[in-house]
CSV table of C-alpha atoms in Angstrom, one decimal:
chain,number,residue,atom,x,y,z
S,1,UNK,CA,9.5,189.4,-12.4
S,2,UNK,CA,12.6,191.9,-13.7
S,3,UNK,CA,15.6,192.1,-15.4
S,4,UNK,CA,18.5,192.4,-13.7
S,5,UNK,CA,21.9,193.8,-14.8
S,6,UNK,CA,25.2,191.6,-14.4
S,7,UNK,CA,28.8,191.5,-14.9
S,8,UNK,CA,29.0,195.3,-15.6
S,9,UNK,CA,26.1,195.5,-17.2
S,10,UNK,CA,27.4,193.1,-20.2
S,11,UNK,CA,24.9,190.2,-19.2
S,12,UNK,CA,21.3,190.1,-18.3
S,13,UNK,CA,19.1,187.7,-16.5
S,14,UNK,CA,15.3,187.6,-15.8
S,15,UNK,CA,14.2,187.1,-12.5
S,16,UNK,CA,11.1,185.0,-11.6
S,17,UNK,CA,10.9,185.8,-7.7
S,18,UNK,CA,12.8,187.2,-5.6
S,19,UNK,CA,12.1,186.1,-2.1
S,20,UNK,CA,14.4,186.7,1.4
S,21,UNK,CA,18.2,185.6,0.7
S,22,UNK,CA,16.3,183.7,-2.6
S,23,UNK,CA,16.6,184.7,-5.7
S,24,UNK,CA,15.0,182.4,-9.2
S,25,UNK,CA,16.5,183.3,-12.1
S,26,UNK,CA,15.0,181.9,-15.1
S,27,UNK,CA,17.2,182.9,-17.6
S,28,UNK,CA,20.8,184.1,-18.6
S,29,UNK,CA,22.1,185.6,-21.8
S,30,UNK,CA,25.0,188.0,-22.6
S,31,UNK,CA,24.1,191.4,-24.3
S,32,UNK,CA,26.7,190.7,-27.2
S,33,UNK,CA,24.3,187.8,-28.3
S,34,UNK,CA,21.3,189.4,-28.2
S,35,UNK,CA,19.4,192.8,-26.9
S,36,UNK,CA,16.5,191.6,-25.5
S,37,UNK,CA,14.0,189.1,-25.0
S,38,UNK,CA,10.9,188.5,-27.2
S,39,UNK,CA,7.6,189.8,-26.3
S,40,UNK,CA,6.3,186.2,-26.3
S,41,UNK,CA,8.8,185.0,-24.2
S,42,UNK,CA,8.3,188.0,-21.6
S,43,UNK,CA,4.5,187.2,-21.8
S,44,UNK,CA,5.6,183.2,-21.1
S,45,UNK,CA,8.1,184.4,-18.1
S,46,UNK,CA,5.0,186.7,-16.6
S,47,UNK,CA,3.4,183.5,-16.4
S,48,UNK,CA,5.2,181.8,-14.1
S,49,UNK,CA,6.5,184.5,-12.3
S,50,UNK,CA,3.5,184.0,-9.0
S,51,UNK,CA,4.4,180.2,-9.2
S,52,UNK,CA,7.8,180.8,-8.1
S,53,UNK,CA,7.1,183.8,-5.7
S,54,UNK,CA,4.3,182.3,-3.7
S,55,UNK,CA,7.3,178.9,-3.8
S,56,UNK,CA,7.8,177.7,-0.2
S,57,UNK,CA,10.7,177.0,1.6
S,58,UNK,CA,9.6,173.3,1.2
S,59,UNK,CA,9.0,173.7,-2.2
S,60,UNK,CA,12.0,175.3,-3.1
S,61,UNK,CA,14.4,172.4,-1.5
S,62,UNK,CA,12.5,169.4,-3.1
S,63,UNK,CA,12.9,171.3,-6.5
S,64,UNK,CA,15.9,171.3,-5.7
S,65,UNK,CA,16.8,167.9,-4.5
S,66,UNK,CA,14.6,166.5,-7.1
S,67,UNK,CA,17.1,168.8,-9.8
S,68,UNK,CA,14.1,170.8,-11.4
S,69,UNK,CA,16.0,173.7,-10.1
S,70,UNK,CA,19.6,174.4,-9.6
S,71,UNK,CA,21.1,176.6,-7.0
S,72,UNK,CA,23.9,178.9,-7.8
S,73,UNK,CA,26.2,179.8,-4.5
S,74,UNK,CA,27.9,183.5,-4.7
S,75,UNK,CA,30.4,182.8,-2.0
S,76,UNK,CA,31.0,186.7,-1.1
């Protein structure tokens, strides 16, 4: 799990896994609304952080086509 700088560093986003041309992202938020995430919520992200790396291929596209997850497409 990490943070990860967008948008010229005015957003942020935590990442869950990161895995080949995969990326989870859990969560989005612009750094005009807030600084930072609580430590409880960082303690709550940690948790499912290995869930979501050890996800398989398999997984990943039923939680997809089942709409617990949602892909985003960068089309660069």
């Amino acid at each position: 799990m990490f943070k990860k700088r967008l948008n010229k560093n005015m957003h942020r986003s935590i990442v869950l896994a990161k895995s080949g041309r995969h990326w989870v992202f859990a969560y989005l938020f612009a750094k005009k609304d807030r600084a930072n995430i609580d430590d409880d919520e960082l303690a709550d992200f940690k948790k499912l952080a290995p869930a979501y790396g050890r996800m398989t291929d398999t997984a990943l596209m039923s939680a997809l086509n089942q709409g617990d997850l949602l892909e985003l497409c960068d089309e660069e």
